[in-house]
Amino acid sequence: MARIIDAHIHYGDDAPSLLALLDELDIKLLNISLVHSVALGWRAQAGVYAGLHQRYPERFAWCTTISLPDFDDLDYAKRAIEILARDFELGAVACKVWKNIGMEVRKPDGSYLLIDDDIFQPIFDFIAAQGRTVLLHMAEPLACWLPLDERSPHYGYYSRNPQWHMFNRSDVPSHAALIAARDRMVAAHPDLRVVGAHLASLEHDVSEVAARLDQYPNFAVDISARLGDLALQDSGVVRRFFLDYQDRILFGTDVVMRRRPSVLPDAERQAAIDDLAQTYKLHFAYLETAQSLAVRGIQTQGLDLPEDVLHKIYRTNAERWYPGI
């Protein structure tokens, strides 16, 4: 097994230079499937991820997802379960559910579909019975509901994607409402392993994450795409959080492959691989050293975590929360 598991990434390629980097750093990638809308198919993406896992099982694992509900289809859950069963046979270790549940998809009565809706009950029961895990990206950072702030790690994303910026929008559920629905779902399925992506959308305050980990023993979190939020908080408090919950925190980057390196010109391909390598080096410096460093322009101090804690965060927690990875 690889020394490090990146338990949240979207990098579906096997360019020799990428494989060389993964060998150099001894990293295995868990590629995450997701569904953007009813109109966009996701099976091709899942097929790429499954194929990488089959060809390079030492370097790639994968997570499937479910189609968004069709409320005219009375067999929606049955069909979703049939696809999940096939994907689990193909090695998928988990099922991802994305933020469009709660923030985009509406029920026939016009209300927003939340993650604790009864329509998902048989699907979650099936995943639990199969011994698989649900990866949840519910809600967004709290900054999503606040005015744009250039000092925020999320300023760039919401500036470029205003459709996901919810400030002054009374027509969508609040951050608190979405987190409460997620909490109810986790509580209602105590036999189901659930990983809250992106520090469970509570990245602004690790004490809020800790409160959920205390309350729900079937719940863990990954740190993907939230290093900037950690950097904004007192490094001593964050270090204490990592030590106290060292069995419940998974390493991940959420790097998204915009274009396949294997089809890029040589210079662009090398730049893409270099960017990925720099992302890993920044994470390693933050987690492993006590040095002062800049994360998204925010000056902070590394956590200098002990070797045994790093081993859990980098690898064994992923093995525990995603059995078969």
PDB file of C-alpha atoms in Angstrom:
ATOM      1  CA  MET A   1       0.000   0.000   0.000  1.00  0.00           C
ATOM      2  CA  ALA A   2       1.128   3.495  -0.776  1.00  0.00           C
ATOM      3  CA  ARG A   3       2.663   5.605   1.980  1.00  0.00           C
ATOM      4  CA  ILE A   4       0.043   8.317   1.392  1.00  0.00           C
ATOM      5  CA  ILE A   5      -3.562   8.151   0.192  1.00  0.00           C
ATOM      6  CA  ASP A   6      -5.026  11.301  -1.286  1.00  0.00           C
ATOM      7  CA  ALA A   7      -8.583  10.482  -0.267  1.00  0.00           C
ATOM      8  CA  HIS A   8     -10.251  13.236  -2.301  1.00  0.00           C
ATOM      9  CA  ILE A   9      -9.091  14.142  -5.792  1.00  0.00           C
ATOM     10  CA  HIS A  10     -10.398  14.294  -9.370  1.00  0.00           C
ATOM     11  CA  TYR A  11      -7.429  13.291 -11.533  1.00  0.00           C
ATOM     12  CA  GLY A  12      -8.423  10.755 -14.169  1.00  0.00           C
ATOM     13  CA  ASP A  13      -5.281  10.282 -16.221  1.00  0.00           C
ATOM     14  CA  ASP A  14      -2.312   7.966 -16.558  1.00  0.00           C
ATOM     15  CA  ALA A  15       0.286  10.163 -18.213  1.00  0.00           C
ATOM     16  CA  PRO A  16       3.732   8.639 -17.561  1.00  0.00           C
ATOM     17  CA  SER A  17       4.849  11.849 -15.849  1.00  0.00           C
ATOM     18  CA  LEU A  18       1.876  11.636 -13.461  1.00  0.00           C
ATOM     19  CA  LEU A  19       2.584   7.994 -12.665  1.00  0.00           C
ATOM     20  CA  ALA A  20       6.221   8.928 -12.075  1.00  0.00           C
ATOM     21  CA  LEU A  21       5.188  11.620  -9.583  1.00  0.00           C
ATOM     22  CA  LEU A  22       2.911   9.216  -7.742  1.00  0.00           C
ATOM     23  CA  ASP A  23       5.762   6.719  -7.577  1.00  0.00           C
ATOM     24  CA  GLU A  24       8.193   9.379  -6.362  1.00  0.00           C
ATOM     25  CA  LEU A  25       5.902  10.551  -3.568  1.00  0.00           C
ATOM     26  CA  ASP A  26       4.392   7.070  -3.041  1.00  0.00           C
ATOM     27  CA  ILE A  27       0.803   8.333  -3.257  1.00  0.00           C
ATOM     28  CA  LYS A  28      -2.425   6.554  -4.146  1.00  0.00           C
ATOM     29  CA  LEU A  29      -5.347   8.634  -5.453  1.00  0.00           C
ATOM     30  CA  LEU A  30      -9.007   8.163  -4.566  1.00  0.00           C
ATOM     31  CA  ASN A  31     -10.788   9.657  -7.573  1.00  0.00           C
ATOM     32  CA  ILE A  32     -14.218  11.056  -6.737  1.00  0.00           C
ATOM     33  CA  SER A  33     -17.170  10.945  -9.149  1.00  0.00           C
ATOM     34  CA  LEU A  34     -19.941  13.524  -8.957  1.00  0.00           C
ATOM     35  CA  VAL A  35     -23.106  14.585 -10.772  1.00  0.00           C
ATOM     36  CA  HIS A  36     -23.479  18.231 -11.779  1.00  0.00           C
ATOM     37  CA  SER A  37     -27.078  18.143 -13.033  1.00  0.00           C
ATOM     38  CA  VAL A  38     -29.782  15.862 -14.375  1.00  0.00           C
ATOM     39  CA  ALA A  39     -28.774  16.798 -17.911  1.00  0.00           C
ATOM     40  CA  LEU A  40     -25.100  15.912 -17.563  1.00  0.00           C
ATOM     41  CA  GLY A  41     -24.088  12.263 -17.611  1.00  0.00           C
ATOM     42  CA  TRP A  42     -21.429  11.055 -15.212  1.00  0.00           C
ATOM     43  CA  ARG A  43     -20.977   7.434 -16.246  1.00  0.00           C
ATOM     44  CA  ALA A  44     -18.125   8.240 -18.625  1.00  0.00           C
ATOM     45  CA  GLN A  45     -16.186   9.840 -15.774  1.00  0.00           C
ATOM     46  CA  ALA A  46     -16.896   6.869 -13.535  1.00  0.00           C
ATOM     47  CA  GLY A  47     -15.713   4.559 -16.295  1.00  0.00           C
ATOM     48  CA  VAL A  48     -12.394   6.395 -16.515  1.00  0.00           C
ATOM     49  CA  TYR A  49     -11.887   6.178 -12.763  1.00  0.00           C
ATOM     50  CA  ALA A  50     -12.841   2.488 -12.660  1.00  0.00           C
ATOM     51  CA  GLY A  51     -10.479   1.773 -15.556  1.00  0.00           C
ATOM     52  CA  LEU A  52      -7.560   3.487 -13.831  1.00  0.00           C
ATOM     53  CA  HIS A  53      -8.227   1.429 -10.710  1.00  0.00           C
ATOM     54  CA  GLN A  54      -8.266  -1.794 -12.723  1.00  0.00           C
ATOM     55  CA  ARG A  55      -5.023  -0.963 -14.570  1.00  0.00           C
ATOM     56  CA  TYR A  56      -3.105   0.576 -11.651  1.00  0.00           C
ATOM     57  CA  PRO A  57      -4.677  -0.689  -8.426  1.00  0.00           C
ATOM     58  CA  GLU A  58      -1.609   0.325  -6.437  1.00  0.00           C
ATOM     59  CA  ARG A  59      -2.038   3.994  -7.484  1.00  0.00           C
ATOM     60  CA  PHE A  60      -5.757   4.562  -8.089  1.00  0.00           C
ATOM     61  CA  ALA A  61      -8.948   3.852  -6.165  1.00  0.00           C
ATOM     62  CA  TRP A  62     -12.346   5.315  -6.986  1.00  0.00           C
ATOM     63  CA  CYS A  63     -15.601   6.548  -5.528  1.00  0.00           C
ATOM     64  CA  THR A  64     -18.862   6.369  -7.466  1.00  0.00           C
ATOM     65  CA  THR A  65     -21.976   8.509  -7.069  1.00  0.00           C
ATOM     66  CA  ILE A  66     -25.724   8.389  -7.743  1.00  0.00           C
ATOM     67  CA  SER A  67     -27.827  10.156 -10.323  1.00  0.00           C
ATOM     68  CA  LEU A  68     -29.955  13.021  -9.093  1.00  0.00           C
ATOM     69  CA  PRO A  69     -33.526  12.026  -8.263  1.00  0.00           C
ATOM     70  CA  ASP A  70     -36.145  11.904 -10.996  1.00  0.00           C
ATOM     71  CA  PHE A  71     -39.343  12.470  -9.056  1.00  0.00           C
ATOM     72  CA  ASP A  72     -41.409  11.002 -11.900  1.00  0.00           C
ATOM     73  CA  ASP A  73     -39.522   7.715 -11.582  1.00  0.00           C
ATOM     74  CA  LEU A  74     -41.056   5.644  -8.810  1.00  0.00           C
ATOM     75  CA  ASP A  75     -38.140   3.207  -9.146  1.00  0.00           C
ATOM     76  CA  TYR A  76     -35.429   5.850  -8.708  1.00  0.00           C
ATOM     77  CA  ALA A  77     -33.938   4.296  -5.565  1.00  0.00           C
ATOM     78  CA  LYS A  78     -34.072   0.802  -7.081  1.00  0.00           C
ATOM     79  CA  ARG A  79     -32.225   1.963 -10.193  1.00  0.00           C
ATOM     80  CA  ALA A  80     -29.644   3.852  -8.132  1.00  0.00           C
ATOM     81  CA  ILE A  81     -28.999   0.750  -6.048  1.00  0.00           C
ATOM     82  CA  GLU A  82     -28.548  -1.392  -9.159  1.00  0.00           C
ATOM     83  CA  ILE A  83     -25.855   0.979 -10.453  1.00  0.00           C
ATOM     84  CA  LEU A  84     -24.185   1.130  -7.048  1.00  0.00           C
ATOM     85  CA  ALA A  85     -24.094  -2.671  -6.884  1.00  0.00           C
ATOM     86  CA  ARG A  86     -22.320  -2.831 -10.256  1.00  0.00           C
ATOM     87  CA  ASP A  87     -19.873  -0.104  -9.282  1.00  0.00           C
ATOM     88  CA  PHE A  88     -19.055  -1.767  -5.990  1.00  0.00           C
ATOM     89  CA  GLU A  89     -18.320  -4.941  -7.964  1.00  0.00           C
ATOM     90  CA  LEU A  90     -15.929  -2.824 -10.059  1.00  0.00           C
ATOM     91  CA  GLY A  91     -14.081  -1.762  -6.927  1.00  0.00           C
ATOM     92  CA  ALA A  92     -15.728   1.522  -5.920  1.00  0.00           C
ATOM     93  CA  VAL A  93     -15.085   1.994  -2.206  1.00  0.00           C
ATOM     94  CA  ALA A  94     -17.663   4.723  -1.592  1.00  0.00           C
ATOM     95  CA  CYS A  95     -20.523   6.796  -2.967  1.00  0.00           C
ATOM     96  CA  LYS A  96     -20.275  10.592  -3.222  1.00  0.00           C
ATOM     97  CA  VAL A  97     -23.235  12.931  -2.766  1.00  0.00           C
ATOM     98  CA  TRP A  98     -22.587  16.517  -3.833  1.00  0.00           C
ATOM     99  CA  LYS A  99     -23.741  19.968  -2.726  1.00  0.00           C
ATOM    100  CA  ASN A 100     -26.437  20.203  -5.428  1.00  0.00           C
ATOM    101  CA  ILE A 101     -28.470  18.157  -2.954  1.00  0.00           C
ATOM    102  CA  GLY A 102     -29.669  20.947  -0.689  1.00  0.00           C
ATOM    103  CA  MET A 103     -28.567  23.847  -2.862  1.00  0.00           C
ATOM    104  CA  GLU A 104     -29.884  23.194  -6.361  1.00  0.00           C
ATOM    105  CA  VAL A 105     -32.277  20.246  -6.744  1.00  0.00           C
ATOM    106  CA  ARG A 106     -35.921  21.023  -5.993  1.00  0.00           C
ATOM    107  CA  LYS A 107     -38.788  18.686  -5.191  1.00  0.00           C
ATOM    108  CA  PRO A 108     -42.061  18.839  -7.164  1.00  0.00           C
ATOM    109  CA  ASP A 109     -43.521  21.206  -4.548  1.00  0.00           C
ATOM    110  CA  GLY A 110     -40.671  23.667  -5.161  1.00  0.00           C
ATOM    111  CA  SER A 111     -38.838  23.042  -1.899  1.00  0.00           C
ATOM    112  CA  TYR A 112     -35.166  22.144  -1.905  1.00  0.00           C
ATOM    113  CA  LEU A 113     -34.292  18.459  -1.651  1.00  0.00           C
ATOM    114  CA  LEU A 114     -32.249  17.874   1.512  1.00  0.00           C
ATOM    115  CA  ILE A 115     -29.942  14.987   2.287  1.00  0.00           C
ATOM    116  CA  ASP A 116     -32.181  13.567   5.034  1.00  0.00           C
ATOM    117  CA  ASP A 117     -35.135  13.165   2.646  1.00  0.00           C
ATOM    118  CA  ASP A 118     -36.828   9.754   2.684  1.00  0.00           C
ATOM    119  CA  ILE A 119     -36.020   9.248  -1.005  1.00  0.00           C
ATOM    120  CA  PHE A 120     -32.418   8.450  -0.056  1.00  0.00           C
ATOM    121  CA  GLN A 121     -33.251   6.070   2.815  1.00  0.00           C
ATOM    122  CA  PRO A 122     -33.091   2.767   0.858  1.00  0.00           C
ATOM    123  CA  ILE A 123     -29.918   3.898  -0.917  1.00  0.00           C
ATOM    124  CA  PHE A 124     -28.092   4.641   2.318  1.00  0.00           C
ATOM    125  CA  ASP A 125     -29.371   1.394   3.831  1.00  0.00           C
ATOM    126  CA  PHE A 126     -27.931  -0.492   0.853  1.00  0.00           C
ATOM    127  CA  ILE A 127     -24.549   1.246   1.094  1.00  0.00           C
ATOM    128  CA  ALA A 128     -24.353   0.412   4.797  1.00  0.00           C
ATOM    129  CA  ALA A 129     -25.283  -3.214   4.149  1.00  0.00           C
ATOM    130  CA  GLN A 130     -22.523  -3.424   1.542  1.00  0.00           C
ATOM    131  CA  GLY A 131     -19.963  -2.125   4.024  1.00  0.00           C
ATOM    132  CA  ARG A 132     -19.238   0.901   1.862  1.00  0.00           C
ATOM    133  CA  THR A 133     -18.986   4.573   2.800  1.00  0.00           C
ATOM    134  CA  VAL A 134     -20.847   7.748   1.858  1.00  0.00           C
ATOM    135  CA  LEU A 135     -18.725  10.802   1.102  1.00  0.00           C
ATOM    136  CA  LEU A 136     -20.839  13.904   1.670  1.00  0.00           C
ATOM    137  CA  HIS A 137     -20.179  17.372   0.333  1.00  0.00           C
ATOM    138  CA  MET A 138     -23.158  19.076   1.914  1.00  0.00           C
ATOM    139  CA  ALA A 139     -23.501  22.853   1.979  1.00  0.00           C
ATOM    140  CA  GLU A 140     -20.547  25.114   1.223  1.00  0.00           C
ATOM    141  CA  PRO A 141     -18.121  27.120   3.344  1.00  0.00           C
ATOM    142  CA  LEU A 142     -19.831  29.666   5.560  1.00  0.00           C
ATOM    143  CA  ALA A 143     -18.280  32.301   3.266  1.00  0.00           C
ATOM    144  CA  CYS A 144     -20.816  31.260   0.639  1.00  0.00           C
ATOM    145  CA  TRP A 145     -23.524  33.098   2.598  1.00  0.00           C
ATOM    146  CA  LEU A 146     -21.366  36.135   3.465  1.00  0.00           C
ATOM    147  CA  PRO A 147     -20.368  39.166   1.375  1.00  0.00           C
ATOM    148  CA  LEU A 148     -17.423  38.626  -0.943  1.00  0.00           C
ATOM    149  CA  ASP A 149     -14.218  39.245   0.966  1.00  0.00           C
ATOM    150  CA  GLU A 150     -10.834  39.385  -0.767  1.00  0.00           C
ATOM    151  CA  ARG A 151      -9.217  38.038   2.406  1.00  0.00           C
ATOM    152  CA  SER A 152     -11.265  34.834   2.268  1.00  0.00           C
ATOM    153  CA  PRO A 153      -9.730  31.658   0.796  1.00  0.00           C
ATOM    154  CA  HIS A 154     -12.992  31.306  -1.152  1.00  0.00           C
ATOM    155  CA  TYR A 155     -13.051  34.748  -2.744  1.00  0.00           C
ATOM    156  CA  GLY A 156     -11.734  33.500  -6.074  1.00  0.00           C
ATOM    157  CA  TYR A 157     -14.188  30.624  -6.354  1.00  0.00           C
ATOM    158  CA  TYR A 158     -17.302  32.688  -5.622  1.00  0.00           C
ATOM    159  CA  SER A 159     -16.076  35.514  -7.818  1.00  0.00           C
ATOM    160  CA  ARG A 160     -15.775  33.077 -10.724  1.00  0.00           C
ATOM    161  CA  ASN A 161     -18.880  31.054  -9.827  1.00  0.00           C
ATOM    162  CA  PRO A 162     -21.527  33.528  -8.663  1.00  0.00           C
ATOM    163  CA  GLN A 163     -24.248  30.905  -9.113  1.00  0.00           C
ATOM    164  CA  TRP A 164     -22.936  29.256  -5.940  1.00  0.00           C
ATOM    165  CA  HIS A 165     -22.641  32.491  -3.925  1.00  0.00           C
ATOM    166  CA  MET A 166     -25.698  32.659  -1.663  1.00  0.00           C
ATOM    167  CA  PHE A 167     -25.238  36.028   0.025  1.00  0.00           C
ATOM    168  CA  ASN A 168     -28.554  37.898   0.299  1.00  0.00           C
ATOM    169  CA  ARG A 169     -30.454  35.014  -1.299  1.00  0.00           C
ATOM    170  CA  SER A 170     -33.479  34.226   0.838  1.00  0.00           C
ATOM    171  CA  ASP A 171     -34.719  31.640  -1.666  1.00  0.00           C
ATOM    172  CA  VAL A 172     -32.143  28.993  -0.702  1.00  0.00           C
ATOM    173  CA  PRO A 173     -31.571  27.118   2.556  1.00  0.00           C
ATOM    174  CA  SER A 174     -29.171  28.675   5.014  1.00  0.00           C
ATOM    175  CA  HIS A 175     -25.812  27.175   5.909  1.00  0.00           C
ATOM    176  CA  ALA A 176     -27.227  26.189   9.302  1.00  0.00           C
ATOM    177  CA  ALA A 177     -30.234  24.452   7.715  1.00  0.00           C
ATOM    178  CA  LEU A 178     -28.040  22.389   5.399  1.00  0.00           C
ATOM    179  CA  ILE A 179     -25.665  21.397   8.196  1.00  0.00           C
ATOM    180  CA  ALA A 180     -28.641  20.416  10.382  1.00  0.00           C
ATOM    181  CA  ALA A 181     -30.040  18.201   7.599  1.00  0.00           C
ATOM    182  CA  ARG A 182     -26.634  16.553   7.221  1.00  0.00           C
ATOM    183  CA  ASP A 183     -26.409  15.996  10.966  1.00  0.00           C
ATOM    184  CA  ARG A 184     -29.869  14.396  10.989  1.00  0.00           C
ATOM    185  CA  MET A 185     -28.855  12.079   8.148  1.00  0.00           C
ATOM    186  CA  VAL A 186     -25.683  10.964   9.963  1.00  0.00           C
ATOM    187  CA  ALA A 187     -27.640  10.394  13.193  1.00  0.00           C
ATOM    188  CA  ALA A 188     -30.354   8.423  11.382  1.00  0.00           C
ATOM    189  CA  HIS A 189     -27.832   5.941   9.914  1.00  0.00           C
ATOM    190  CA  PRO A 190     -25.527   4.914  12.778  1.00  0.00           C
ATOM    191  CA  ASP A 191     -24.377   1.789  10.893  1.00  0.00           C
ATOM    192  CA  LEU A 192     -23.284   3.821   7.864  1.00  0.00           C
ATOM    193  CA  ARG A 193     -19.778   5.249   7.644  1.00  0.00           C
ATOM    194  CA  VAL A 194     -19.969   8.879   6.545  1.00  0.00           C
ATOM    195  CA  VAL A 195     -17.043  11.129   5.617  1.00  0.00           C
ATOM    196  CA  GLY A 196     -17.738  14.857   5.565  1.00  0.00           C
ATOM    197  CA  ALA A 197     -15.797  16.333   2.662  1.00  0.00           C
ATOM    198  CA  HIS A 198     -13.958  19.625   3.135  1.00  0.00           C
ATOM    199  CA  LEU A 199     -14.001  19.468   6.943  1.00  0.00           C
ATOM    200  CA  ALA A 200     -17.765  18.870   6.745  1.00  0.00           C
ATOM    201  CA  SER A 201     -18.376  22.444   5.516  1.00  0.00           C
ATOM    202  CA  LEU A 202     -17.504  23.649   9.014  1.00  0.00           C
ATOM    203  CA  GLU A 203     -13.965  24.604   8.027  1.00  0.00           C
ATOM    204  CA  HIS A 204     -14.289  28.064   9.554  1.00  0.00           C
ATOM    205  CA  ASP A 205     -14.072  26.656  13.093  1.00  0.00           C
ATOM    206  CA  VAL A 206     -12.468  23.336  13.996  1.00  0.00           C
ATOM    207  CA  SER A 207     -14.400  23.328  17.280  1.00  0.00           C
ATOM    208  CA  GLU A 208     -17.609  22.969  15.241  1.00  0.00           C
ATOM    209  CA  VAL A 209     -16.094  19.989  13.430  1.00  0.00           C
ATOM    210  CA  ALA A 210     -15.022  18.518  16.756  1.00  0.00           C
ATOM    211  CA  ALA A 211     -18.559  18.819  18.121  1.00  0.00           C
ATOM    212  CA  ARG A 212     -19.872  16.617  15.291  1.00  0.00           C
ATOM    213  CA  LEU A 213     -17.093  14.079  15.681  1.00  0.00           C
ATOM    214  CA  ASP A 214     -17.925  13.866  19.392  1.00  0.00           C
ATOM    215  CA  GLN A 215     -21.620  13.389  18.664  1.00  0.00           C
ATOM    216  CA  TYR A 216     -21.466  10.935  15.740  1.00  0.00           C
ATOM    217  CA  PRO A 217     -19.031   8.013  16.016  1.00  0.00           C
ATOM    218  CA  ASN A 218     -19.817   6.992  12.415  1.00  0.00           C
ATOM    219  CA  PHE A 219     -18.573  10.355  11.108  1.00  0.00           C
ATOM    220  CA  ALA A 220     -15.120  11.438   9.886  1.00  0.00           C
ATOM    221  CA  VAL A 221     -13.866  14.351   7.786  1.00  0.00           C
ATOM    222  CA  ASP A 222     -11.325  15.042   5.087  1.00  0.00           C
ATOM    223  CA  ILE A 223      -9.306  18.244   4.797  1.00  0.00           C
ATOM    224  CA  SER A 224      -9.537  18.570   1.021  1.00  0.00           C
ATOM    225  CA  ALA A 225      -9.411  22.133  -0.366  1.00  0.00           C
ATOM    226  CA  ARG A 226      -9.563  23.682   3.100  1.00  0.00           C
ATOM    227  CA  LEU A 227      -5.934  24.359   4.003  1.00  0.00           C
ATOM    228  CA  GLY A 228      -6.594  28.087   3.675  1.00  0.00           C
ATOM    229  CA  ASP A 229      -9.390  27.927   6.247  1.00  0.00           C
ATOM    230  CA  LEU A 230      -7.138  26.084   8.681  1.00  0.00           C
ATOM    231  CA  ALA A 231      -4.426  28.683   8.114  1.00  0.00           C
ATOM    232  CA  LEU A 232      -6.820  31.436   9.239  1.00  0.00           C
ATOM    233  CA  GLN A 233      -7.260  29.798  12.643  1.00  0.00           C
ATOM    234  CA  ASP A 234      -4.836  29.699  15.544  1.00  0.00           C
ATOM    235  CA  SER A 235      -2.268  27.044  14.640  1.00  0.00           C
ATOM    236  CA  GLY A 236      -2.119  25.801  18.223  1.00  0.00           C
ATOM    237  CA  VAL A 237      -5.875  25.225  18.267  1.00  0.00           C
ATOM    238  CA  VAL A 238      -5.742  23.488  14.888  1.00  0.00           C
ATOM    239  CA  ARG A 239      -2.841  21.281  16.002  1.00  0.00           C
ATOM    240  CA  ARG A 240      -4.780  20.270  19.102  1.00  0.00           C
ATOM    241  CA  PHE A 241      -7.750  19.365  16.880  1.00  0.00           C
ATOM    242  CA  PHE A 242      -5.556  17.110  14.740  1.00  0.00           C
ATOM    243  CA  LEU A 243      -4.110  15.418  17.808  1.00  0.00           C
ATOM    244  CA  ASP A 244      -7.461  14.943  19.533  1.00  0.00           C
ATOM    245  CA  TYR A 245      -9.181  13.562  16.428  1.00  0.00           C
ATOM    246  CA  GLN A 246      -6.243  11.846  14.789  1.00  0.00           C
ATOM    247  CA  ASP A 247      -8.369   8.780  13.965  1.00  0.00           C
ATOM    248  CA  ARG A 248     -11.112  10.782  12.237  1.00  0.00           C
ATOM    249  CA  ILE A 249      -9.246  13.101   9.839  1.00  0.00           C
ATOM    250  CA  LEU A 250      -8.326  12.048   6.287  1.00  0.00           C
ATOM    251  CA  PHE A 251      -5.788  13.624   3.962  1.00  0.00           C
ATOM    252  CA  GLY A 252      -7.061  14.930   0.616  1.00  0.00           C
ATOM    253  CA  THR A 253      -6.438  17.792  -1.798  1.00  0.00           C
ATOM    254  CA  ASP A 254      -9.520  18.052  -4.065  1.00  0.00           C
ATOM    255  CA  VAL A 255      -7.258  18.866  -6.998  1.00  0.00           C
ATOM    256  CA  VAL A 256      -9.361  18.902 -10.173  1.00  0.00           C
ATOM    257  CA  MET A 257      -7.888  17.911 -13.521  1.00  0.00           C
ATOM    258  CA  ARG A 258      -9.079  20.591 -15.937  1.00  0.00           C
ATOM    259  CA  ARG A 259      -7.423  18.966 -18.967  1.00  0.00           C
ATOM    260  CA  ARG A 260      -5.847  15.534 -19.204  1.00  0.00           C
ATOM    261  CA  PRO A 261      -2.057  15.850 -18.950  1.00  0.00           C
ATOM    262  CA  SER A 262      -1.643  12.992 -21.421  1.00  0.00           C
ATOM    263  CA  VAL A 263      -3.133  15.101 -24.247  1.00  0.00           C
ATOM    264  CA  LEU A 264      -1.310  18.347 -23.422  1.00  0.00           C
ATOM    265  CA  PRO A 265       1.797  19.638 -25.189  1.00  0.00           C
ATOM    266  CA  ASP A 266       4.973  18.715 -23.329  1.00  0.00           C
ATOM    267  CA  ALA A 267       5.457  22.062 -21.604  1.00  0.00           C
ATOM    268  CA  GLU A 268       1.833  22.315 -20.464  1.00  0.00           C
ATOM    269  CA  ARG A 269       1.865  18.721 -19.276  1.00  0.00           C
ATOM    270  CA  GLN A 270       4.951  19.308 -17.169  1.00  0.00           C
ATOM    271  CA  ALA A 271       3.422  22.499 -15.756  1.00  0.00           C
ATOM    272  CA  ALA A 272       0.290  20.583 -14.725  1.00  0.00           C
ATOM    273  CA  ILE A 273       2.320  17.868 -13.012  1.00  0.00           C
ATOM    274  CA  ASP A 274       4.526  20.496 -11.347  1.00  0.00           C
ATOM    275  CA  ASP A 275       1.408  22.237 -10.006  1.00  0.00           C
ATOM    276  CA  LEU A 276       0.188  18.971  -8.516  1.00  0.00           C
ATOM    277  CA  ALA A 277       3.609  18.335  -6.968  1.00  0.00           C
ATOM    278  CA  GLN A 278       3.615  21.829  -5.422  1.00  0.00           C
ATOM    279  CA  THR A 279       0.166  21.235  -3.956  1.00  0.00           C
ATOM    280  CA  TYR A 280       1.446  18.130  -2.214  1.00  0.00           C
ATOM    281  CA  LYS A 281       4.620  19.845  -1.012  1.00  0.00           C
ATOM    282  CA  LEU A 282       2.585  22.672   0.541  1.00  0.00           C
ATOM    283  CA  HIS A 283       0.345  20.188   2.370  1.00  0.00           C
ATOM    284  CA  PHE A 284       3.360  18.232   3.594  1.00  0.00           C
ATOM    285  CA  ALA A 285       5.058  21.392   4.860  1.00  0.00           C
ATOM    286  CA  TYR A 286       1.906  22.481   6.708  1.00  0.00           C
ATOM    287  CA  LEU A 287       1.280  19.115   8.338  1.00  0.00           C
ATOM    288  CA  GLU A 288       4.847  17.946   8.959  1.00  0.00           C
ATOM    289  CA  THR A 289       6.872  21.032   9.905  1.00  0.00           C
ATOM    290  CA  ALA A 290       6.717  23.958  12.322  1.00  0.00           C
ATOM    291  CA  GLN A 291       7.954  26.426   9.715  1.00  0.00           C
ATOM    292  CA  SER A 292       6.206  29.658   8.839  1.00  0.00           C
ATOM    293  CA  LEU A 293       4.549  29.356   5.450  1.00  0.00           C
ATOM    294  CA  ALA A 294       1.989  31.066   3.250  1.00  0.00           C
ATOM    295  CA  VAL A 295      -1.244  29.259   2.370  1.00  0.00           C
ATOM    296  CA  ARG A 296      -3.344  31.131  -0.208  1.00  0.00           C
ATOM    297  CA  GLY A 297      -1.581  34.313   0.838  1.00  0.00           C
ATOM    298  CA  ILE A 298      -2.249  33.671   4.520  1.00  0.00           C
ATOM    299  CA  GLN A 299       0.836  33.447   6.723  1.00  0.00           C
ATOM    300  CA  THR A 300       0.613  30.635   9.246  1.00  0.00           C
ATOM    301  CA  GLN A 301       2.734  28.119  11.123  1.00  0.00           C
ATOM    302  CA  GLY A 302       2.964  24.450  10.261  1.00  0.00           C
ATOM    303  CA  LEU A 303       1.420  21.914  12.629  1.00  0.00           C
ATOM    304  CA  ASP A 304       4.539  19.753  13.139  1.00  0.00           C
ATOM    305  CA  LEU A 305       2.432  16.648  13.742  1.00  0.00           C
ATOM    306  CA  PRO A 306       4.065  13.548  15.246  1.00  0.00           C
ATOM    307  CA  GLU A 307       4.990  10.740  12.869  1.00  0.00           C
ATOM    308  CA  ASP A 308       2.371   8.345  14.235  1.00  0.00           C
ATOM    309  CA  VAL A 309      -0.383  10.921  13.746  1.00  0.00           C
ATOM    310  CA  LEU A 310       0.797  11.694  10.213  1.00  0.00           C
ATOM    311  CA  HIS A 311       0.698   7.975   9.401  1.00  0.00           C
ATOM    312  CA  LYS A 312      -2.975   7.877  10.385  1.00  0.00           C
ATOM    313  CA  ILE A 313      -3.937  11.016   8.502  1.00  0.00           C
ATOM    314  CA  TYR A 314      -1.936  10.115   5.409  1.00  0.00           C
ATOM    315  CA  ARG A 315      -2.935   6.463   5.157  1.00  0.00           C
ATOM    316  CA  THR A 316      -4.537   4.324   7.845  1.00  0.00           C
ATOM    317  CA  ASN A 317      -7.593   6.528   8.400  1.00  0.00           C
ATOM    318  CA  ALA A 318      -8.415   6.177   4.696  1.00  0.00           C
ATOM    319  CA  GLU A 319      -8.015   2.410   5.028  1.00  0.00           C
ATOM    320  CA  ARG A 320     -10.392   2.394   8.006  1.00  0.00           C
ATOM    321  CA  TRP A 321     -13.042   4.724   6.601  1.00  0.00           C
ATOM    322  CA  TYR A 322     -12.841   3.364   3.041  1.00  0.00           C
ATOM    323  CA  PRO A 323     -12.366  -0.384   3.523  1.00  0.00           C
ATOM    324  CA  GLY A 324     -10.887  -2.008   0.457  1.00  0.00           C
ATOM    325  CA  ILE A 325      -9.109   1.110  -0.692  1.00  0.00           C
TER     326      ILE A 325
END
